[in-house]
Amino acid sequence: MVKISKLRKSFSGVEVLKGVDLQIDPGTTTAIIGPSGTGKSTLLRCLNLLERPDSGTIQFGDMAIDFANLSKEDIKFVRSQASMVFQSSNLYRNMTAIENIMEPLVTVQGMKKEEAWERAEKLLKTVGLSAKANAYPVTLSGGEQQRVGIARAVAVNAKLILFDEPTSALDPELKLSLIHISEPTRRYAI
């Protein structure tokens, strides 16, 4: 279970998130909907600490983190539990598609390059981009870049995958097939 309690976030004195409470059960997908500017992306960015919440807690199983008193260890723990697929792909421009997927596996998780390469190859095949493994982001279409971003988020086996409108750049027939690659029986998705 992932549980968010009393999450608050303000920008320049304007409170965007006003005590959000949310519980996500294992193997479920939770959708947060609403008009533009209502804090959906801010909520997701707070959940993996790309934005620092003003207060509240997040709990992964038995481990609870207080957003008001974050330590470096807390930040590392939360980021090890959550990965994110952004509205825009946010790929490293100086790395190929396969290197973008391998980077968090090698740098953050300490996986051997050969093992990371094999995992990245499998995920590229899953998202239909085997032939683009050595392509740089600038040579990929917006939809192809987004599929690499989805593969990168799935690669790290995070317990919580945060999707911030990840399929907006994809063809309609790809949308449903890609949503299912996150192995929902083992993870949570927002």
PDB file of C-alpha atoms in Angstrom:
ATOM      1  CA  MET A   1       0.000   0.000   0.000  1.00  0.00           C
ATOM      2  CA  VAL A   2       1.048   3.571  -0.720  1.00  0.00           C
ATOM      3  CA  LYS A   3      -0.647   6.171   1.450  1.00  0.00           C
ATOM      4  CA  ILE A   4      -0.401   9.939   1.141  1.00  0.00           C
ATOM      5  CA  SER A   5      -1.683  12.012   4.073  1.00  0.00           C
ATOM      6  CA  LYS A   6      -2.292  15.755   4.441  1.00  0.00           C
ATOM      7  CA  LEU A   7      -0.026  16.673   1.501  1.00  0.00           C
ATOM      8  CA  ARG A   8       0.324  20.441   1.105  1.00  0.00           C
ATOM      9  CA  LYS A   9       2.236  22.509  -1.455  1.00  0.00           C
ATOM     10  CA  SER A  10       2.236  26.263  -2.095  1.00  0.00           C
ATOM     11  CA  PHE A  11       3.881  28.447  -4.714  1.00  0.00           C
ATOM     12  CA  SER A  12       4.428  32.137  -3.913  1.00  0.00           C
ATOM     13  CA  GLY A  13       1.781  32.034  -1.193  1.00  0.00           C
ATOM     14  CA  VAL A  14      -0.821  30.265  -3.354  1.00  0.00           C
ATOM     15  CA  GLU A  15      -1.762  26.883  -1.911  1.00  0.00           C
ATOM     16  CA  VAL A  16      -2.001  24.416  -4.808  1.00  0.00           C
ATOM     17  CA  LEU A  17      -2.335  21.185  -2.843  1.00  0.00           C
ATOM     18  CA  LYS A  18      -4.575  21.600   0.190  1.00  0.00           C
ATOM     19  CA  GLY A  19      -4.157  18.562   2.412  1.00  0.00           C
ATOM     20  CA  VAL A  20      -4.414  15.760  -0.157  1.00  0.00           C
ATOM     21  CA  ASP A  21      -5.184  12.290   1.243  1.00  0.00           C
ATOM     22  CA  LEU A  22      -4.847   9.288  -1.052  1.00  0.00           C
ATOM     23  CA  GLN A  23      -4.417   5.548  -0.610  1.00  0.00           C
ATOM     24  CA  ILE A  24      -3.290   3.305  -3.464  1.00  0.00           C
ATOM     25  CA  ASP A  25      -3.616  -0.435  -3.067  1.00  0.00           C
ATOM     26  CA  PRO A  26      -1.210  -2.945  -4.679  1.00  0.00           C
ATOM     27  CA  GLY A  27      -1.913  -3.790  -8.301  1.00  0.00           C
ATOM     28  CA  THR A  28      -4.241  -0.850  -8.833  1.00  0.00           C
ATOM     29  CA  THR A  29      -4.240   2.107 -11.148  1.00  0.00           C
ATOM     30  CA  THR A  30      -5.464   5.440  -9.859  1.00  0.00           C
ATOM     31  CA  ALA A  31      -6.413   8.257 -12.204  1.00  0.00           C
ATOM     32  CA  ILE A  32      -6.382  11.859 -11.094  1.00  0.00           C
ATOM     33  CA  ILE A  33      -8.495  14.004 -13.368  1.00  0.00           C
ATOM     34  CA  GLY A  34      -9.378  17.671 -13.472  1.00  0.00           C
ATOM     35  CA  PRO A  35      -8.956  20.854 -15.447  1.00  0.00           C
ATOM     36  CA  SER A  36      -5.582  22.282 -16.375  1.00  0.00           C
ATOM     37  CA  GLY A  37      -3.940  24.143 -13.512  1.00  0.00           C
ATOM     38  CA  THR A  38      -5.563  22.218 -10.652  1.00  0.00           C
ATOM     39  CA  GLY A  39      -2.347  20.638  -9.330  1.00  0.00           C
ATOM     40  CA  LYS A  40      -2.314  17.180 -10.922  1.00  0.00           C
ATOM     41  CA  SER A  41       1.285  17.439 -12.173  1.00  0.00           C
ATOM     42  CA  THR A  42       2.340  19.162  -8.944  1.00  0.00           C
ATOM     43  CA  LEU A  43       0.944  16.244  -6.956  1.00  0.00           C
ATOM     44  CA  LEU A  44       2.896  13.731  -9.029  1.00  0.00           C
ATOM     45  CA  ARG A  45       6.080  15.792  -8.814  1.00  0.00           C
ATOM     46  CA  CYS A  46       5.676  15.992  -5.021  1.00  0.00           C
ATOM     47  CA  LEU A  47       5.231  12.228  -4.723  1.00  0.00           C
ATOM     48  CA  ASN A  48       8.729  11.564  -6.069  1.00  0.00           C
ATOM     49  CA  LEU A  49      10.165  14.776  -4.591  1.00  0.00           C
ATOM     50  CA  LEU A  50      10.883  16.630  -7.824  1.00  0.00           C
ATOM     51  CA  GLU A  51       8.918  19.313  -5.980  1.00  0.00           C
ATOM     52  CA  ARG A  52       9.378  19.452  -2.234  1.00  0.00           C
ATOM     53  CA  PRO A  53       6.024  19.369  -0.424  1.00  0.00           C
ATOM     54  CA  ASP A  54       5.456  21.848   2.397  1.00  0.00           C
ATOM     55  CA  SER A  55       4.009  19.168   4.687  1.00  0.00           C
ATOM     56  CA  GLY A  56       2.335  15.784   4.808  1.00  0.00           C
ATOM     57  CA  THR A  57       3.504  12.195   4.724  1.00  0.00           C
ATOM     58  CA  ILE A  58       3.941   9.368   2.262  1.00  0.00           C
ATOM     59  CA  GLN A  59       3.973   5.762   3.366  1.00  0.00           C
ATOM     60  CA  PHE A  60       5.302   2.787   1.413  1.00  0.00           C
ATOM     61  CA  GLY A  61       4.234  -0.311   3.315  1.00  0.00           C
ATOM     62  CA  ASP A  62       5.574   0.147   6.851  1.00  0.00           C
ATOM     63  CA  MET A  63       7.962   2.997   5.971  1.00  0.00           C
ATOM     64  CA  ALA A  64       6.526   6.512   6.490  1.00  0.00           C
ATOM     65  CA  ILE A  65       8.292   9.684   5.349  1.00  0.00           C
ATOM     66  CA  ASP A  66       7.448  13.137   6.752  1.00  0.00           C
ATOM     67  CA  PHE A  67       7.715  15.691   3.940  1.00  0.00           C
ATOM     68  CA  ALA A  68       8.324  18.552   6.392  1.00  0.00           C
ATOM     69  CA  ASN A  69      11.492  16.915   7.773  1.00  0.00           C
ATOM     70  CA  LEU A  70      13.152  15.220   4.812  1.00  0.00           C
ATOM     71  CA  SER A  71      16.655  13.834   5.143  1.00  0.00           C
ATOM     72  CA  LYS A  72      18.893  12.853   2.222  1.00  0.00           C
ATOM     73  CA  GLU A  73      18.167   9.215   3.084  1.00  0.00           C
ATOM     74  CA  ASP A  74      14.411   9.893   2.941  1.00  0.00           C
ATOM     75  CA  ILE A  75      14.732  11.498  -0.492  1.00  0.00           C
ATOM     76  CA  LYS A  76      16.813   8.590  -1.770  1.00  0.00           C
ATOM     77  CA  PHE A  77      14.302   6.086  -0.374  1.00  0.00           C
ATOM     78  CA  VAL A  78      11.266   7.810  -1.927  1.00  0.00           C
ATOM     79  CA  ARG A  79      12.994   8.106  -5.300  1.00  0.00           C
ATOM     80  CA  SER A  80      13.940   4.416  -5.157  1.00  0.00           C
ATOM     81  CA  GLN A  81      10.263   3.577  -4.701  1.00  0.00           C
ATOM     82  CA  ALA A  82       8.785   5.851  -7.401  1.00  0.00           C
ATOM     83  CA  SER A  83       9.566   6.423 -11.073  1.00  0.00           C
ATOM     84  CA  MET A  84       7.927   8.912 -13.390  1.00  0.00           C
ATOM     85  CA  VAL A  85       6.867   9.214 -16.992  1.00  0.00           C
ATOM     86  CA  PHE A  86       6.671  12.900 -17.854  1.00  0.00           C
ATOM     87  CA  GLN A  87       4.364  14.784 -20.234  1.00  0.00           C
ATOM     88  CA  SER A  88       7.434  15.365 -22.371  1.00  0.00           C
ATOM     89  CA  SER A  89       9.888  12.501 -22.493  1.00  0.00           C
ATOM     90  CA  ASN A  90      12.750  14.207 -20.595  1.00  0.00           C
ATOM     91  CA  LEU A  91      15.320  11.949 -22.236  1.00  0.00           C
ATOM     92  CA  TYR A  92      19.032  12.653 -22.007  1.00  0.00           C
ATOM     93  CA  ARG A  93      19.810  14.180 -25.399  1.00  0.00           C
ATOM     94  CA  ASN A  94      23.423  12.953 -25.423  1.00  0.00           C
ATOM     95  CA  MET A  95      22.425   9.305 -24.935  1.00  0.00           C
ATOM     96  CA  THR A  96      20.858   6.804 -27.299  1.00  0.00           C
ATOM     97  CA  ALA A  97      17.467   5.253 -26.583  1.00  0.00           C
ATOM     98  CA  ILE A  98      19.020   2.169 -25.018  1.00  0.00           C
ATOM     99  CA  GLU A  99      21.470   4.262 -22.967  1.00  0.00           C
ATOM    100  CA  ASN A 100      18.564   6.340 -21.619  1.00  0.00           C
ATOM    101  CA  ILE A 101      16.935   3.169 -20.315  1.00  0.00           C
ATOM    102  CA  MET A 102      20.216   1.772 -18.970  1.00  0.00           C
ATOM    103  CA  GLU A 103      21.299   4.945 -17.144  1.00  0.00           C
ATOM    104  CA  PRO A 104      19.193   4.605 -13.961  1.00  0.00           C
ATOM    105  CA  LEU A 105      19.829   0.869 -13.860  1.00  0.00           C
ATOM    106  CA  VAL A 106      23.606   1.301 -13.874  1.00  0.00           C
ATOM    107  CA  THR A 107      24.039   4.634 -12.068  1.00  0.00           C
ATOM    108  CA  VAL A 108      21.338   4.395  -9.402  1.00  0.00           C
ATOM    109  CA  GLN A 109      20.798   0.662  -8.965  1.00  0.00           C
ATOM    110  CA  GLY A 110      24.390  -0.450  -9.582  1.00  0.00           C
ATOM    111  CA  MET A 111      23.406  -3.035 -12.189  1.00  0.00           C
ATOM    112  CA  LYS A 112      26.166  -4.383 -14.430  1.00  0.00           C
ATOM    113  CA  LYS A 113      26.121  -2.834 -17.907  1.00  0.00           C
ATOM    114  CA  GLU A 114      25.588  -6.168 -19.640  1.00  0.00           C
ATOM    115  CA  GLU A 115      22.521  -6.943 -17.511  1.00  0.00           C
ATOM    116  CA  ALA A 116      21.172  -3.404 -17.948  1.00  0.00           C
ATOM    117  CA  TRP A 117      21.675  -3.706 -21.725  1.00  0.00           C
ATOM    118  CA  GLU A 118      19.655  -6.946 -21.827  1.00  0.00           C
ATOM    119  CA  ARG A 119      16.824  -5.437 -19.767  1.00  0.00           C
ATOM    120  CA  ALA A 120      16.772  -2.292 -21.903  1.00  0.00           C
ATOM    121  CA  GLU A 121      16.704  -4.357 -25.120  1.00  0.00           C
ATOM    122  CA  LYS A 122      13.688  -6.328 -23.875  1.00  0.00           C
ATOM    123  CA  LEU A 123      11.834  -3.166 -22.945  1.00  0.00           C
ATOM    124  CA  LEU A 124      12.600  -1.514 -26.278  1.00  0.00           C
ATOM    125  CA  LYS A 125      11.138  -4.591 -27.972  1.00  0.00           C
ATOM    126  CA  THR A 126       8.064  -4.367 -25.741  1.00  0.00           C
ATOM    127  CA  VAL A 127       7.438  -0.742 -26.777  1.00  0.00           C
ATOM    128  CA  GLY A 128       8.121  -1.537 -30.444  1.00  0.00           C
ATOM    129  CA  LEU A 129      11.446   0.281 -30.745  1.00  0.00           C
ATOM    130  CA  SER A 130      14.066  -2.460 -31.106  1.00  0.00           C
ATOM    131  CA  ALA A 131      15.257  -0.905 -34.356  1.00  0.00           C
ATOM    132  CA  LYS A 132      15.773   2.467 -32.637  1.00  0.00           C
ATOM    133  CA  ALA A 133      18.041   1.261 -29.805  1.00  0.00           C
ATOM    134  CA  ASN A 134      21.027   3.307 -31.026  1.00  0.00           C
ATOM    135  CA  ALA A 135      19.034   6.361 -32.092  1.00  0.00           C
ATOM    136  CA  TYR A 136      19.455   9.664 -30.267  1.00  0.00           C
ATOM    137  CA  PRO A 137      16.316  11.436 -29.020  1.00  0.00           C
ATOM    138  CA  VAL A 138      16.628  14.212 -31.617  1.00  0.00           C
ATOM    139  CA  THR A 139      16.109  11.609 -34.366  1.00  0.00           C
ATOM    140  CA  LEU A 140      13.016  10.083 -32.715  1.00  0.00           C
ATOM    141  CA  SER A 141       9.449  11.284 -33.123  1.00  0.00           C
ATOM    142  CA  GLY A 142       7.624  12.624 -30.073  1.00  0.00           C
ATOM    143  CA  GLY A 143       5.756   9.341 -29.684  1.00  0.00           C
ATOM    144  CA  GLU A 144       8.960   7.308 -29.971  1.00  0.00           C
ATOM    145  CA  GLN A 145      10.643   9.486 -27.340  1.00  0.00           C
ATOM    146  CA  GLN A 146       7.666   8.978 -25.045  1.00  0.00           C
ATOM    147  CA  ARG A 147       7.839   5.199 -25.470  1.00  0.00           C
ATOM    148  CA  VAL A 148      11.526   5.279 -24.478  1.00  0.00           C
ATOM    149  CA  GLY A 149      10.517   7.324 -21.413  1.00  0.00           C
ATOM    150  CA  ILE A 150       7.885   4.727 -20.508  1.00  0.00           C
ATOM    151  CA  ALA A 151      10.418   1.914 -20.913  1.00  0.00           C
ATOM    152  CA  ARG A 152      12.899   3.807 -18.692  1.00  0.00           C
ATOM    153  CA  ALA A 153      10.300   4.247 -15.930  1.00  0.00           C
ATOM    154  CA  VAL A 154       9.314   0.581 -16.049  1.00  0.00           C
ATOM    155  CA  ALA A 155      12.945  -0.628 -16.144  1.00  0.00           C
ATOM    156  CA  VAL A 156      13.759   0.305 -12.555  1.00  0.00           C
ATOM    157  CA  ASN A 157      10.992  -1.835 -11.005  1.00  0.00           C
ATOM    158  CA  ALA A 158       9.741   0.993  -8.802  1.00  0.00           C
ATOM    159  CA  LYS A 159       6.780   0.243  -6.561  1.00  0.00           C
ATOM    160  CA  LEU A 160       4.994   3.381  -7.729  1.00  0.00           C
ATOM    161  CA  ILE A 161       4.997   4.586 -11.331  1.00  0.00           C
ATOM    162  CA  LEU A 162       3.734   8.119 -11.827  1.00  0.00           C
ATOM    163  CA  PHE A 163       2.347   8.861 -15.277  1.00  0.00           C
ATOM    164  CA  ASP A 164       1.895  12.552 -16.110  1.00  0.00           C
ATOM    165  CA  GLU A 165      -0.165  12.384 -19.328  1.00  0.00           C
ATOM    166  CA  PRO A 166       2.321   9.919 -20.832  1.00  0.00           C
ATOM    167  CA  THR A 167       0.268   8.889 -23.835  1.00  0.00           C
ATOM    168  CA  SER A 168      -0.610  12.324 -25.212  1.00  0.00           C
ATOM    169  CA  ALA A 169       2.072  12.009 -27.923  1.00  0.00           C
ATOM    170  CA  LEU A 170       1.256   8.401 -28.824  1.00  0.00           C
ATOM    171  CA  ASP A 171      -0.867   6.895 -31.552  1.00  0.00           C
ATOM    172  CA  PRO A 172      -4.243   5.682 -30.194  1.00  0.00           C
ATOM    173  CA  GLU A 173      -3.538   2.012 -30.924  1.00  0.00           C
ATOM    174  CA  LEU A 174      -0.324   2.109 -28.859  1.00  0.00           C
ATOM    175  CA  LYS A 175      -1.878   3.683 -25.783  1.00  0.00           C
ATOM    176  CA  LEU A 176      -3.630   0.631 -24.386  1.00  0.00           C
ATOM    177  CA  SER A 177      -0.774  -1.774 -25.065  1.00  0.00           C
ATOM    178  CA  LEU A 178       1.804   0.444 -23.332  1.00  0.00           C
ATOM    179  CA  ILE A 179      -0.219   1.039 -20.196  1.00  0.00           C
ATOM    180  CA  HIS A 180      -0.109  -2.712 -19.482  1.00  0.00           C
ATOM    181  CA  ILE A 181       3.694  -3.114 -19.511  1.00  0.00           C
ATOM    182  CA  SER A 182       4.041  -1.860 -15.924  1.00  0.00           C
ATOM    183  CA  GLU A 183       3.140  -5.313 -14.534  1.00  0.00           C
ATOM    184  CA  PRO A 184       0.249  -4.012 -12.380  1.00  0.00           C
ATOM    185  CA  THR A 185       0.214  -7.013 -10.054  1.00  0.00           C
ATOM    186  CA  ARG A 186       3.505  -5.842  -8.558  1.00  0.00           C
ATOM    187  CA  ARG A 187       3.199  -2.092  -8.743  1.00  0.00           C
ATOM    188  CA  TYR A 188       0.987   0.893  -8.224  1.00  0.00           C
ATOM    189  CA  ALA A 189       0.335   3.438 -10.952  1.00  0.00           C
ATOM    190  CA  ILE A 190      -0.989   6.978 -10.843  1.00  0.00           C
TER     191      ILE A 190
END
